[in-house]
mmCIF file with all atom_site columns, C-alpha atoms and ligand atoms in Angstrom:
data_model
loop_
_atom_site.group_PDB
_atom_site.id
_atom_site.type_symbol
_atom_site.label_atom_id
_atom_site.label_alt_id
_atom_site.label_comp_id
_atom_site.label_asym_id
_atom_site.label_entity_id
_atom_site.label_seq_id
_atom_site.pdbx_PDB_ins_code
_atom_site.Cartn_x
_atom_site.Cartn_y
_atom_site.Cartn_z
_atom_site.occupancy
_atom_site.B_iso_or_equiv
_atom_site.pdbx_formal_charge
_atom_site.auth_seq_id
_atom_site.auth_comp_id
_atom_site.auth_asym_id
_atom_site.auth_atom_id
_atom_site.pdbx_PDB_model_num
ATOM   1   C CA  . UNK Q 1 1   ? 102.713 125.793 120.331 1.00 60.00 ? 23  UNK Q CA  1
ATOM   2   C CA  . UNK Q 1 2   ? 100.848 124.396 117.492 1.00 74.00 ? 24  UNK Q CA  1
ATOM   3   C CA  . UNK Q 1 3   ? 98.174  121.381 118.200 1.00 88.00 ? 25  UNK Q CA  1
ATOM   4   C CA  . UNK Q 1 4   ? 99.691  118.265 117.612 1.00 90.00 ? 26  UNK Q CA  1
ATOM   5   C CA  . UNK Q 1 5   ? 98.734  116.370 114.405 1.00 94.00 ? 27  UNK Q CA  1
ATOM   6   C CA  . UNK Q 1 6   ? 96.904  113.661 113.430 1.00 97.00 ? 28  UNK Q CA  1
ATOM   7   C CA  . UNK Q 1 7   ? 98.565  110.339 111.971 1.00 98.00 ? 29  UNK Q CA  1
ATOM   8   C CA  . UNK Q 1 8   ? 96.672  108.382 109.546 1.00 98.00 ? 30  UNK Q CA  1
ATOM   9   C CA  . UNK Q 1 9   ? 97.695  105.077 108.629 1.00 98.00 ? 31  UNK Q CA  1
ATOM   10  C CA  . UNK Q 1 10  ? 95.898  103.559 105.771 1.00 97.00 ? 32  UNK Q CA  1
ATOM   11  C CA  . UNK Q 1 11  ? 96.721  100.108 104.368 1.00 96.00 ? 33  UNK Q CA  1
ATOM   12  C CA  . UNK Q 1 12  ? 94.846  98.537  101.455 1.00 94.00 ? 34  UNK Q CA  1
ATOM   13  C CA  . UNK Q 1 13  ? 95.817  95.632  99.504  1.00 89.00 ? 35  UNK Q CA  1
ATOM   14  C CA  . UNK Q 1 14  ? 97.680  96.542  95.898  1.00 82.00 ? 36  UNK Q CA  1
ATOM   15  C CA  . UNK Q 1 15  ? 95.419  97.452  92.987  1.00 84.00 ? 37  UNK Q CA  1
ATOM   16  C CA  . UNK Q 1 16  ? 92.616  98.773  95.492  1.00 89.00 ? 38  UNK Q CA  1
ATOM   17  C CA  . UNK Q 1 17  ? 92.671  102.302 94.042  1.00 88.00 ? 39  UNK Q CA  1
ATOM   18  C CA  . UNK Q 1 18  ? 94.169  103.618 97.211  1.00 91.00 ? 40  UNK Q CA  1
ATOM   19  C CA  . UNK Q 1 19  ? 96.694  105.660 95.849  1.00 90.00 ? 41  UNK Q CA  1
ATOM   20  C CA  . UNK Q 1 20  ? 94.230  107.222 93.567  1.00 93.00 ? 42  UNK Q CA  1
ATOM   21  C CA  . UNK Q 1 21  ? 91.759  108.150 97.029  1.00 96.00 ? 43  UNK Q CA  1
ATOM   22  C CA  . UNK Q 1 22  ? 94.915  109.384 98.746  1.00 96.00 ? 44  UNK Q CA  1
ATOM   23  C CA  . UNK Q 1 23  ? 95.694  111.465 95.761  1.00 95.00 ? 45  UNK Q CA  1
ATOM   24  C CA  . UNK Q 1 24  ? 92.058  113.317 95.465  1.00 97.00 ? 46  UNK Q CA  1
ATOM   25  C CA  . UNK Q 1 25  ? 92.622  113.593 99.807  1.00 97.00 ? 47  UNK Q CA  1
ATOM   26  C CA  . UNK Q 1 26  ? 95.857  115.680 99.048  1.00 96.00 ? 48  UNK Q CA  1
ATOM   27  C CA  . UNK Q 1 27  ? 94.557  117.582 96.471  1.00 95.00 ? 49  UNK Q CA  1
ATOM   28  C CA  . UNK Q 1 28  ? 91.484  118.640 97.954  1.00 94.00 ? 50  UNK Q CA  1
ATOM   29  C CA  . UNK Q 1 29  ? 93.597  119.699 101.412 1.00 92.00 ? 51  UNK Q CA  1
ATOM   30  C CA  . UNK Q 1 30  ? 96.864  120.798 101.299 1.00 88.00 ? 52  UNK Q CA  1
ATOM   31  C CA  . UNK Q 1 31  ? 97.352  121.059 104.686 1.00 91.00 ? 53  UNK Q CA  1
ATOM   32  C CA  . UNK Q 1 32  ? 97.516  117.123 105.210 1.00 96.00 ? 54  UNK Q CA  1
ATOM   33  C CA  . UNK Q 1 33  ? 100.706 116.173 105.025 1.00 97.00 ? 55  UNK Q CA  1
ATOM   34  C CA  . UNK Q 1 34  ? 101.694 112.720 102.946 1.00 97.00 ? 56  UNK Q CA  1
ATOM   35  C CA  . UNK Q 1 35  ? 104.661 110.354 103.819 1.00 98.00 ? 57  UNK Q CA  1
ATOM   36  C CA  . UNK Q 1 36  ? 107.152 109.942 101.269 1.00 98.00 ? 58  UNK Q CA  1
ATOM   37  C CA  . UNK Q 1 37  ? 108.618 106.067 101.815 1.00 98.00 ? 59  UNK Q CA  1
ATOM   38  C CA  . UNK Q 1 38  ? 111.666 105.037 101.240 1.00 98.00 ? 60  UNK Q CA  1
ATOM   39  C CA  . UNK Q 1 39  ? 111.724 101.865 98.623  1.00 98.00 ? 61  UNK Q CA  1
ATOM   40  C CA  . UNK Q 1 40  ? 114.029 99.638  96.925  1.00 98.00 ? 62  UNK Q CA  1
ATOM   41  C CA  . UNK Q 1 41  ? 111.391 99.079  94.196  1.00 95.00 ? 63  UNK Q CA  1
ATOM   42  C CA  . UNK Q 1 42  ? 112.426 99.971  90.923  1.00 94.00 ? 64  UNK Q CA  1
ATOM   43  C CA  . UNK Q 1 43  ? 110.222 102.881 89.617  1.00 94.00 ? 65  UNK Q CA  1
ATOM   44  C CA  . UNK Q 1 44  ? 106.843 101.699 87.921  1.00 88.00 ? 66  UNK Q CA  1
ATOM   45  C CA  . UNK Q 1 45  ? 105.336 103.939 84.823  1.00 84.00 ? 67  UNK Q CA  1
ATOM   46  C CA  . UNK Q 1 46  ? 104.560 107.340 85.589  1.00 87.00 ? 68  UNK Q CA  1
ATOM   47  C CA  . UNK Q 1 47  ? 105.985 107.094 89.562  1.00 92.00 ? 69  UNK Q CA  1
ATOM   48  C CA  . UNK Q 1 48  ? 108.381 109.965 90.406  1.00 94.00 ? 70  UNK Q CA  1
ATOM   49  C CA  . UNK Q 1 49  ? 111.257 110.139 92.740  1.00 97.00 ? 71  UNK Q CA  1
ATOM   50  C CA  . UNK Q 1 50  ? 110.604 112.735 95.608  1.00 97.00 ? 72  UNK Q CA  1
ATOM   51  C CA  . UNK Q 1 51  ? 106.949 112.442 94.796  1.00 94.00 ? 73  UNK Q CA  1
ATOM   52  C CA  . UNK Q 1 52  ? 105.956 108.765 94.915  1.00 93.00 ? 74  UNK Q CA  1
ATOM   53  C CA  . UNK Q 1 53  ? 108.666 107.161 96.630  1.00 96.00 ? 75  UNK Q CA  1
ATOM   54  C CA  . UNK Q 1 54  ? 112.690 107.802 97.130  1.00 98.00 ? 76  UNK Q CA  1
ATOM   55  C CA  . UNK Q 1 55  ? 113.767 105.215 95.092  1.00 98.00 ? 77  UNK Q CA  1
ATOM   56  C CA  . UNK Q 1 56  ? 117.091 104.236 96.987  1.00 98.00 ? 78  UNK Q CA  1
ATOM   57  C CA  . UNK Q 1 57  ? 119.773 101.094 96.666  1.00 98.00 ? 79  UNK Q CA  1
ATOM   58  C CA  . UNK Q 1 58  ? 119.427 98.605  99.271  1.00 98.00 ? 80  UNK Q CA  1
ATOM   59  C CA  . UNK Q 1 59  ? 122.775 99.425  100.537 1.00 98.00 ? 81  UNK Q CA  1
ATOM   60  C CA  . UNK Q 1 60  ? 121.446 103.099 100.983 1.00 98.00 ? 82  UNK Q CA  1
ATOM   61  C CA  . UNK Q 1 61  ? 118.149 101.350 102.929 1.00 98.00 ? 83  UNK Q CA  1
ATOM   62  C CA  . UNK Q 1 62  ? 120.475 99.303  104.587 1.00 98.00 ? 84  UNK Q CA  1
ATOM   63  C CA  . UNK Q 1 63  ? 122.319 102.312 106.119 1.00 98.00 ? 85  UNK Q CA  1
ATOM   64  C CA  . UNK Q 1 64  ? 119.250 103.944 106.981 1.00 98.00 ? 86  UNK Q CA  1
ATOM   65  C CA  . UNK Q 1 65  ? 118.164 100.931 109.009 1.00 98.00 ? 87  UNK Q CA  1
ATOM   66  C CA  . UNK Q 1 66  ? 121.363 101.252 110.783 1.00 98.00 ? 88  UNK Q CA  1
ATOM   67  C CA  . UNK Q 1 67  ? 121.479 104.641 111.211 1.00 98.00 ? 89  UNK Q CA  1
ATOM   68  C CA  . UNK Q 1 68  ? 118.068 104.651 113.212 1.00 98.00 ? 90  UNK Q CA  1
ATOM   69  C CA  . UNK Q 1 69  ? 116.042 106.535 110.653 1.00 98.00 ? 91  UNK Q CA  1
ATOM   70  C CA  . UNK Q 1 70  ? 112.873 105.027 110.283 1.00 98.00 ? 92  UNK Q CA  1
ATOM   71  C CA  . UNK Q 1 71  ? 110.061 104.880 112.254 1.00 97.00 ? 93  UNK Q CA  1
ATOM   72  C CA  . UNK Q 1 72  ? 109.311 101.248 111.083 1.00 97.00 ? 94  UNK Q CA  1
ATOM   73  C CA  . UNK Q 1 73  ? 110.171 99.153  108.390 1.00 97.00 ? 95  UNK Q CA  1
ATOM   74  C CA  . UNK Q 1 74  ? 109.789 96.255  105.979 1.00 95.00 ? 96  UNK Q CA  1
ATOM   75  C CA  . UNK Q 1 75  ? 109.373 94.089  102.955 1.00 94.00 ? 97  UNK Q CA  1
ATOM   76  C CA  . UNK Q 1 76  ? 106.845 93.518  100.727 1.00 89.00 ? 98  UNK Q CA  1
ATOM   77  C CA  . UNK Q 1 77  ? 106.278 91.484  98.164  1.00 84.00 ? 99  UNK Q CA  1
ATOM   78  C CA  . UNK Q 1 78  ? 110.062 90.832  97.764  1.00 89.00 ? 100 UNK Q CA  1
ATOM   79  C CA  . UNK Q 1 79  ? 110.774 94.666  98.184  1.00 95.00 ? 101 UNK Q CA  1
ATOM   80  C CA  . UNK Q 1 80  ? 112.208 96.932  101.184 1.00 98.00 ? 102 UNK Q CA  1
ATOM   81  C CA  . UNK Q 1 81  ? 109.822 99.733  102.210 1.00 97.00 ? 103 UNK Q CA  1
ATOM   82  C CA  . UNK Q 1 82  ? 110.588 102.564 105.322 1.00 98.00 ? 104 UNK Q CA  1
ATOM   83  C CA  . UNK Q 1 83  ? 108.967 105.347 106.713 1.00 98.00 ? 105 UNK Q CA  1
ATOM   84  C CA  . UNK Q 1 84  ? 110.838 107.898 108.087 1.00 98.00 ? 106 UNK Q CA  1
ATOM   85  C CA  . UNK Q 1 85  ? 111.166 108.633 111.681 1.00 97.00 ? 107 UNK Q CA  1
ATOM   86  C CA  . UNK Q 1 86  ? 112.338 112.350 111.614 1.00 97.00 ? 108 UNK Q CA  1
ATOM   87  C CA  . UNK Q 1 87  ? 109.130 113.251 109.027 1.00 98.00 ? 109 UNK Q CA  1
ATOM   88  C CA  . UNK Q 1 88  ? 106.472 112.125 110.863 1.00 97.00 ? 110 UNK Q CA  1
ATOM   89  C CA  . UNK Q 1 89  ? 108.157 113.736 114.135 1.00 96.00 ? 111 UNK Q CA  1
ATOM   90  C CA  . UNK Q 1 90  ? 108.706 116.873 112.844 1.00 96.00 ? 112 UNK Q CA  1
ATOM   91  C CA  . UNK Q 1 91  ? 105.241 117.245 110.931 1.00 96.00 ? 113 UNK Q CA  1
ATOM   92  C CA  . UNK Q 1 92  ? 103.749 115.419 113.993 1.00 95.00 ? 114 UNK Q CA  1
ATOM   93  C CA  . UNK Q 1 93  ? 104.657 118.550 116.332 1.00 94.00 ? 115 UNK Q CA  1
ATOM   94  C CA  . UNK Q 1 94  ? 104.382 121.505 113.711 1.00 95.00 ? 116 UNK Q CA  1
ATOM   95  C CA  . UNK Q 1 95  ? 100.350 120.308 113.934 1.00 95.00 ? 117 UNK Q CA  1
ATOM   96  C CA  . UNK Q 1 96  ? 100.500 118.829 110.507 1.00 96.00 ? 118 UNK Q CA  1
ATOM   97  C CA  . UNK Q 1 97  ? 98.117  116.044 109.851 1.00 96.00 ? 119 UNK Q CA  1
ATOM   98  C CA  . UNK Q 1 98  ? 99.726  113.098 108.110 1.00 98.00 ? 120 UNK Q CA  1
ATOM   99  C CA  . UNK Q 1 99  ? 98.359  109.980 105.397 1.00 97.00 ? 121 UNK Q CA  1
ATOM   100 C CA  . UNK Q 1 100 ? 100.948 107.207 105.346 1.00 97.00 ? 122 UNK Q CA  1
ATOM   101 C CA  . UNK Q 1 101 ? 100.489 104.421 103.099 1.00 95.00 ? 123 UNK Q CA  1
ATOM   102 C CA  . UNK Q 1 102 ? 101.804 101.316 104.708 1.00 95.00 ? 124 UNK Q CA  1
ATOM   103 C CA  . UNK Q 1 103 ? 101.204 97.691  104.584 1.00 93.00 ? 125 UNK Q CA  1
ATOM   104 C CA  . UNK Q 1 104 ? 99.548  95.460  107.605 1.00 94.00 ? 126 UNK Q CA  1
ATOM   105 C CA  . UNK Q 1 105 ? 102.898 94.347  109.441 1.00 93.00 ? 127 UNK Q CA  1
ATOM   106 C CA  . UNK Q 1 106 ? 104.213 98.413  109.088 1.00 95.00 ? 128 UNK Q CA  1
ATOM   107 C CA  . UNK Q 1 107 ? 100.759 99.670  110.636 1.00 96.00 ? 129 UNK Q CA  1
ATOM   108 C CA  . UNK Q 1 108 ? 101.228 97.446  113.674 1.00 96.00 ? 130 UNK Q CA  1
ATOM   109 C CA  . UNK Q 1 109 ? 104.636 98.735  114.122 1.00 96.00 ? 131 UNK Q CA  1
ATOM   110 C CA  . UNK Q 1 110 ? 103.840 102.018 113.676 1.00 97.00 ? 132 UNK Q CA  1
ATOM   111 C CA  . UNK Q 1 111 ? 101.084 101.656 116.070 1.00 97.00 ? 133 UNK Q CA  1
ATOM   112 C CA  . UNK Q 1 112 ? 102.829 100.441 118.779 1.00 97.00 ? 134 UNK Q CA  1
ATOM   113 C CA  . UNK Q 1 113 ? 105.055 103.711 118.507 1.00 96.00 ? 135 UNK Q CA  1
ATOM   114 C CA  . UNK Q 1 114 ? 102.634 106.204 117.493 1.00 96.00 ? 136 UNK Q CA  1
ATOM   115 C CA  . UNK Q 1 115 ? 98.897  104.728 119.602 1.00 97.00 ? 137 UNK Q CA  1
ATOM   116 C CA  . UNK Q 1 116 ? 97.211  107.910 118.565 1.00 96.00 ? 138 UNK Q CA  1
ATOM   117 C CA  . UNK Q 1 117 ? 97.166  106.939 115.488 1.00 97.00 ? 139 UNK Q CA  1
ATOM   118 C CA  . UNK Q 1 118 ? 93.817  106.266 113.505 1.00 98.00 ? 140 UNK Q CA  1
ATOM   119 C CA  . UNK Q 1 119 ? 94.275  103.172 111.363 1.00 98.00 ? 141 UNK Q CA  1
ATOM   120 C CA  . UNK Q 1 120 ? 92.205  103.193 108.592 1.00 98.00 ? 142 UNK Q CA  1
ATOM   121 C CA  . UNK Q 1 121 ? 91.697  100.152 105.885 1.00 97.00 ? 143 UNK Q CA  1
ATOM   122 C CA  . UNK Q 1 122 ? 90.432  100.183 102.360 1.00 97.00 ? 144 UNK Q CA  1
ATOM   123 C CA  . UNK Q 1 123 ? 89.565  96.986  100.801 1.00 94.00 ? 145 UNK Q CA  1
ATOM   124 C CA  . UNK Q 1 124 ? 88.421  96.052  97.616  1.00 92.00 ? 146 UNK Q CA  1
ATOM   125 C CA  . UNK Q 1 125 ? 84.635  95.039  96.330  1.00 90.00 ? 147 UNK Q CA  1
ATOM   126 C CA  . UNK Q 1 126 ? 85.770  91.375  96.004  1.00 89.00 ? 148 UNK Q CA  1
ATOM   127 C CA  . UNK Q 1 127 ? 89.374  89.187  95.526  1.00 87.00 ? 149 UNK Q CA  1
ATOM   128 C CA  . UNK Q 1 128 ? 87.884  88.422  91.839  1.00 88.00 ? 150 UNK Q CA  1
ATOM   129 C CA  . UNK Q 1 129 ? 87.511  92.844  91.267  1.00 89.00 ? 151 UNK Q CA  1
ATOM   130 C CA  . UNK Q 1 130 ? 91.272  93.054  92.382  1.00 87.00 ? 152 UNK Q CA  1
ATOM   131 C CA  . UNK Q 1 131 ? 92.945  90.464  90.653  1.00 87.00 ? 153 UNK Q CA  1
ATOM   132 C CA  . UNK Q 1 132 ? 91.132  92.007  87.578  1.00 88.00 ? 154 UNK Q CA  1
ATOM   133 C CA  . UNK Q 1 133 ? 91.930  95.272  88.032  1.00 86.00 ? 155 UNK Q CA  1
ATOM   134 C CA  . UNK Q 1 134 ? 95.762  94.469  89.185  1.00 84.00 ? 156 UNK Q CA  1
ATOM   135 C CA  . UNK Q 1 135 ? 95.514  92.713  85.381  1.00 85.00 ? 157 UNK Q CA  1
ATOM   136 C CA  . UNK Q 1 136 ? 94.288  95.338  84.086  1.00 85.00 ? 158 UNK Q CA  1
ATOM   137 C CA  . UNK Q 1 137 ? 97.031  98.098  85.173  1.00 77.00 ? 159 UNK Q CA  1
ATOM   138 C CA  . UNK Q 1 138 ? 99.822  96.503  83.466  1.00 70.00 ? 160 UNK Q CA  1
ATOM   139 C CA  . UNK Q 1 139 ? 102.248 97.455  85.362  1.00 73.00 ? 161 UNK Q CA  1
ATOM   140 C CA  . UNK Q 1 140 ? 103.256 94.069  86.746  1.00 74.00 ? 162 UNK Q CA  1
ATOM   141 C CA  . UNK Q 1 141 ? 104.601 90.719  85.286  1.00 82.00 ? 163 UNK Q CA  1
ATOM   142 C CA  . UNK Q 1 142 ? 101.901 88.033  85.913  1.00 85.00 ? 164 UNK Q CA  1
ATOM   143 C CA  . UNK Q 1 143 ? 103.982 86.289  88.351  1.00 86.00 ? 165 UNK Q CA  1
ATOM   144 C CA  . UNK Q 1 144 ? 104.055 89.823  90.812  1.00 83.00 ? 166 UNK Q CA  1
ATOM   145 C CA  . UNK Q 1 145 ? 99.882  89.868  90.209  1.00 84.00 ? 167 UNK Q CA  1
ATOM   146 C CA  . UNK Q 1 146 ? 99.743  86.595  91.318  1.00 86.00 ? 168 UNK Q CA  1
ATOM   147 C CA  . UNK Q 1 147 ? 101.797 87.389  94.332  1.00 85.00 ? 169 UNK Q CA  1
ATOM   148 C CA  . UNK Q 1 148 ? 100.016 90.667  95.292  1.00 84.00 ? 170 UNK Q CA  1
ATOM   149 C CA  . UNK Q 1 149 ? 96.664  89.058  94.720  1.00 87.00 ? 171 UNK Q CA  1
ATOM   150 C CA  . UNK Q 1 150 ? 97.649  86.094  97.357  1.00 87.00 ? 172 UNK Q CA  1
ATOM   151 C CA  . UNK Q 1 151 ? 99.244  88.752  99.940  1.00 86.00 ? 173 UNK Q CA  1
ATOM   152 C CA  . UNK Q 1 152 ? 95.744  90.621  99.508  1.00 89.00 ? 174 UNK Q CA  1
ATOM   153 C CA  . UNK Q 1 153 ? 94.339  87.324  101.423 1.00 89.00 ? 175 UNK Q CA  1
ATOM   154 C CA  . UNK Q 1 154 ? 96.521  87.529  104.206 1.00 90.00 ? 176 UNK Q CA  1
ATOM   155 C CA  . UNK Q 1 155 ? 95.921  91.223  104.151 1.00 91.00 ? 177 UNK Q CA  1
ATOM   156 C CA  . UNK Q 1 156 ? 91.861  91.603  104.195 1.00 91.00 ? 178 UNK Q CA  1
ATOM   157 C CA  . UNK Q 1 157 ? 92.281  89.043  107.392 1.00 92.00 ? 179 UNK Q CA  1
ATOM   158 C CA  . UNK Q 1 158 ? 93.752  91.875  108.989 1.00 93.00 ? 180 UNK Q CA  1
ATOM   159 C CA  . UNK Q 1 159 ? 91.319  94.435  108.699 1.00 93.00 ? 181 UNK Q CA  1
ATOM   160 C CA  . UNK Q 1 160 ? 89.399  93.722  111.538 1.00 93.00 ? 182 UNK Q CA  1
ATOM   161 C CA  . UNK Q 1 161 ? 92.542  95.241  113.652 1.00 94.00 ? 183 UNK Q CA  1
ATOM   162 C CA  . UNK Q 1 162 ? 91.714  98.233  111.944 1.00 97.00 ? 184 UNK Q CA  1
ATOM   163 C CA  . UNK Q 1 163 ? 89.773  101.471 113.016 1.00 97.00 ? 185 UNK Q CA  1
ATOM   164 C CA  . UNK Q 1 164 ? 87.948  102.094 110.314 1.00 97.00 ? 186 UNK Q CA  1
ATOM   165 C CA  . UNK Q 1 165 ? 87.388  99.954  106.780 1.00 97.00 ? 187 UNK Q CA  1
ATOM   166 C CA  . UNK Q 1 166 ? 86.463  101.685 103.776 1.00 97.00 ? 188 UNK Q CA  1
ATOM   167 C CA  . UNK Q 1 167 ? 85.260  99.596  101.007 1.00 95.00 ? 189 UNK Q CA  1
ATOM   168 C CA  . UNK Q 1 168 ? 86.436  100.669 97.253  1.00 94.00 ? 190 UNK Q CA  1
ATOM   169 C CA  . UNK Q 1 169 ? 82.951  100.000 95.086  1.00 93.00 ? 191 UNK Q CA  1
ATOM   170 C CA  . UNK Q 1 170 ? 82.638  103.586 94.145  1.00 95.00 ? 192 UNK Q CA  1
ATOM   171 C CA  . UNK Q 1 171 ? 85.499  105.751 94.363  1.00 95.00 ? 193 UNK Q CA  1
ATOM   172 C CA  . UNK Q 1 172 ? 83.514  108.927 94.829  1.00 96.00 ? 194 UNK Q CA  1
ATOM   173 C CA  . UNK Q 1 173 ? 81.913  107.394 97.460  1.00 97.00 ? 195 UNK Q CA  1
ATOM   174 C CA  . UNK Q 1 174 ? 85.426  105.792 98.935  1.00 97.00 ? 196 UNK Q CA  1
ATOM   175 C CA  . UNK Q 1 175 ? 87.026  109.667 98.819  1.00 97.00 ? 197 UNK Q CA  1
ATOM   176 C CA  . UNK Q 1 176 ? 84.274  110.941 100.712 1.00 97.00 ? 198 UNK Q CA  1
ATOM   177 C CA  . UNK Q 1 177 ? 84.343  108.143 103.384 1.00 97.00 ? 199 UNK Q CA  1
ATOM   178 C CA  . UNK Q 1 178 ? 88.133  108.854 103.952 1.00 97.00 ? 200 UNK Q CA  1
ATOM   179 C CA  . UNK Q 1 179 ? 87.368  112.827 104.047 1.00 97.00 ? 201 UNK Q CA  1
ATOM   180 C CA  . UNK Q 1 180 ? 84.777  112.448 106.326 1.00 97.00 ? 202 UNK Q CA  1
ATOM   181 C CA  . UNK Q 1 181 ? 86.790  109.881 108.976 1.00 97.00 ? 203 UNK Q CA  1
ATOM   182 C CA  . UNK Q 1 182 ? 90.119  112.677 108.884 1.00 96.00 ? 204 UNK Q CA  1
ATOM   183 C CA  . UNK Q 1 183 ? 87.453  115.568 109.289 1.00 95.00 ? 205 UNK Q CA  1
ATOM   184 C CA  . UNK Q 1 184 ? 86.027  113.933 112.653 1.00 95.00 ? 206 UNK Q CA  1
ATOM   185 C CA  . UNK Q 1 185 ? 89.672  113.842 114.416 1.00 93.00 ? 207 UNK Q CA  1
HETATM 186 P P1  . 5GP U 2 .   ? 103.620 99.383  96.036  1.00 80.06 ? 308 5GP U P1  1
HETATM 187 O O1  . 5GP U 2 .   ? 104.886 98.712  95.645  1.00 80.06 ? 308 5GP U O1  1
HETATM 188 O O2  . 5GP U 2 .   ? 102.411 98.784  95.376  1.00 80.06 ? 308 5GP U O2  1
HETATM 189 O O3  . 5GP U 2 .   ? 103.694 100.888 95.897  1.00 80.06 ? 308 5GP U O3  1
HETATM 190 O O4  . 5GP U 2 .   ? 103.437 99.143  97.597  1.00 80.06 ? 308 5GP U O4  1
HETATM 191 C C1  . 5GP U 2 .   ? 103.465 97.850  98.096  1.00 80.06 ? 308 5GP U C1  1
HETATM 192 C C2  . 5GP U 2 .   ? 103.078 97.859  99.555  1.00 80.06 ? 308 5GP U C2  1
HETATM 193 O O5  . 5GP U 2 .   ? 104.068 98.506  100.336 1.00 80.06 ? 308 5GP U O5  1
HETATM 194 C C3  . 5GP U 2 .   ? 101.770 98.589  99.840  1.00 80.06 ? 308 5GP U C3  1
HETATM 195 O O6  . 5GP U 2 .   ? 100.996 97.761  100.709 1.00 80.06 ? 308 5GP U O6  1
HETATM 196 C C4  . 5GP U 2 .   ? 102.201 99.831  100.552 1.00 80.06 ? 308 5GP U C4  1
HETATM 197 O O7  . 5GP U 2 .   ? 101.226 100.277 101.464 1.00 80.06 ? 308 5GP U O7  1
HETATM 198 C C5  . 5GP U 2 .   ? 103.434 99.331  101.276 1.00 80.06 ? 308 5GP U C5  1
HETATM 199 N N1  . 5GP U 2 .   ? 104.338 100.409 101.699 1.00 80.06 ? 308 5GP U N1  1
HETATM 200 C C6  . 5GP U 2 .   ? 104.640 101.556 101.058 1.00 80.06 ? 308 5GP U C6  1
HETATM 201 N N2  . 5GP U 2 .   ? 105.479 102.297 101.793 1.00 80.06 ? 308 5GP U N2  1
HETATM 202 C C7  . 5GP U 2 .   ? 105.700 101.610 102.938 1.00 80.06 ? 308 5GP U C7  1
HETATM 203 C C8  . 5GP U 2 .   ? 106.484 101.867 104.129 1.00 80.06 ? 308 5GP U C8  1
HETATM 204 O O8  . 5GP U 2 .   ? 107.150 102.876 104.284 1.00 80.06 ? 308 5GP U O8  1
HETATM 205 N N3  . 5GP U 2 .   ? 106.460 100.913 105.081 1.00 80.06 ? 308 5GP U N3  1
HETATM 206 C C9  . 5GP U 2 .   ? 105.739 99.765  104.956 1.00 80.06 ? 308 5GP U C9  1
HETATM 207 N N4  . 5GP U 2 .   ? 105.767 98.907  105.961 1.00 80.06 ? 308 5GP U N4  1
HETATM 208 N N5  . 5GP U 2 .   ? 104.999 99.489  103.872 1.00 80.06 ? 308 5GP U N5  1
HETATM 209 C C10 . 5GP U 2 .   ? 104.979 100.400 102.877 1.00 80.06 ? 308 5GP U C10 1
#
């Protein structure tokens, strides 16, 4: 049987570049495994359905809640988010490692059910550096920057929980952190 995998739970706060470090992660080893959320977010710019996110209704999330399907879930920033339970199982015992992007109140869930996992948190230089970049991305109205930059607060305070925190001031530097914390489990 193959040796169990590794789950990696990394949180950040939006407009951290995390997607962009997970990205370079997956591309550089295809054997890690990332997992796909479920969302009731409507699709931003160049996201893709399958690849990003499922984009569902929230009846279809609602079902899914009901039907037991994911491992945790909840909302953020006014949206529904779930990971699914069946995924991480079956990639979990096929020896798969996995990188899930959740937020702070899914990691503790998820760590409660999965306490192997390796939590791993990637903040930004400074508030002022996010609110600037989330500005700069221009993918949100100024009301949702406002609200993502005041849920990063609340966020950083939880990083302490955390395993390890990776600070994004250089993201060469922030890709090889995260490389070098997966290579050491
Ligand atoms: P965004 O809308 O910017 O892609 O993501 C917003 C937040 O939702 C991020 O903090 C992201 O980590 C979180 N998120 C994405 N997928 C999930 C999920 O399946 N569960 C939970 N709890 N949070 C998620």
């Amino acid at each position: 049987m193959a040796k169990r995998g590794h789950l990696f739970i990394i949180s950040a706060p939006s407009g951290t570049g995390k997607s962009t470090i997970l990205s370079a992660i997956l591309k550089q080893d295809p054997t890690i495994r990332y997992s796909i959320s479920c969302t009731t977010r409507p699709s931003r710019g160049s996201e893709r359905d399958g690849i990003n996110y499922y984009f569902i209704s929230d009846d279809a999330f609602h079902k899914k809640i009901d039907s037991g399907e994911f491992a945790e879930w909840a909302e953020v920033h006014g949206h529904l988010y779930g990971t699914s339970a069946k995924f991480l199982d079956n990639s979990l015992h096929l020896g798969y490692d996995i990188l899930l992007d959740i937020d702070v109140e899914g990691a503790k869930k998820l760590y409660a059910k999965y306490p192997e996992a390796i939590l791993v948190f990637i903040a930004p230089p400074s508030m002022e550096e996010l609110r600037r970049r989330l500005s700069e991305r221009n993918t949100d109205s100024a009301e949702a920057i406002e609200q993502r930059t005041r849920s990063a607060e609340a966020e950083m305070a939880e990083a302490k929980q955390y395993h390890h925190v990776i600070v994004n001031d250089d993201l060469t530097r922030a890709i090889s952190e995260l490389k070098a914390i997966i290579n050491t489990y």
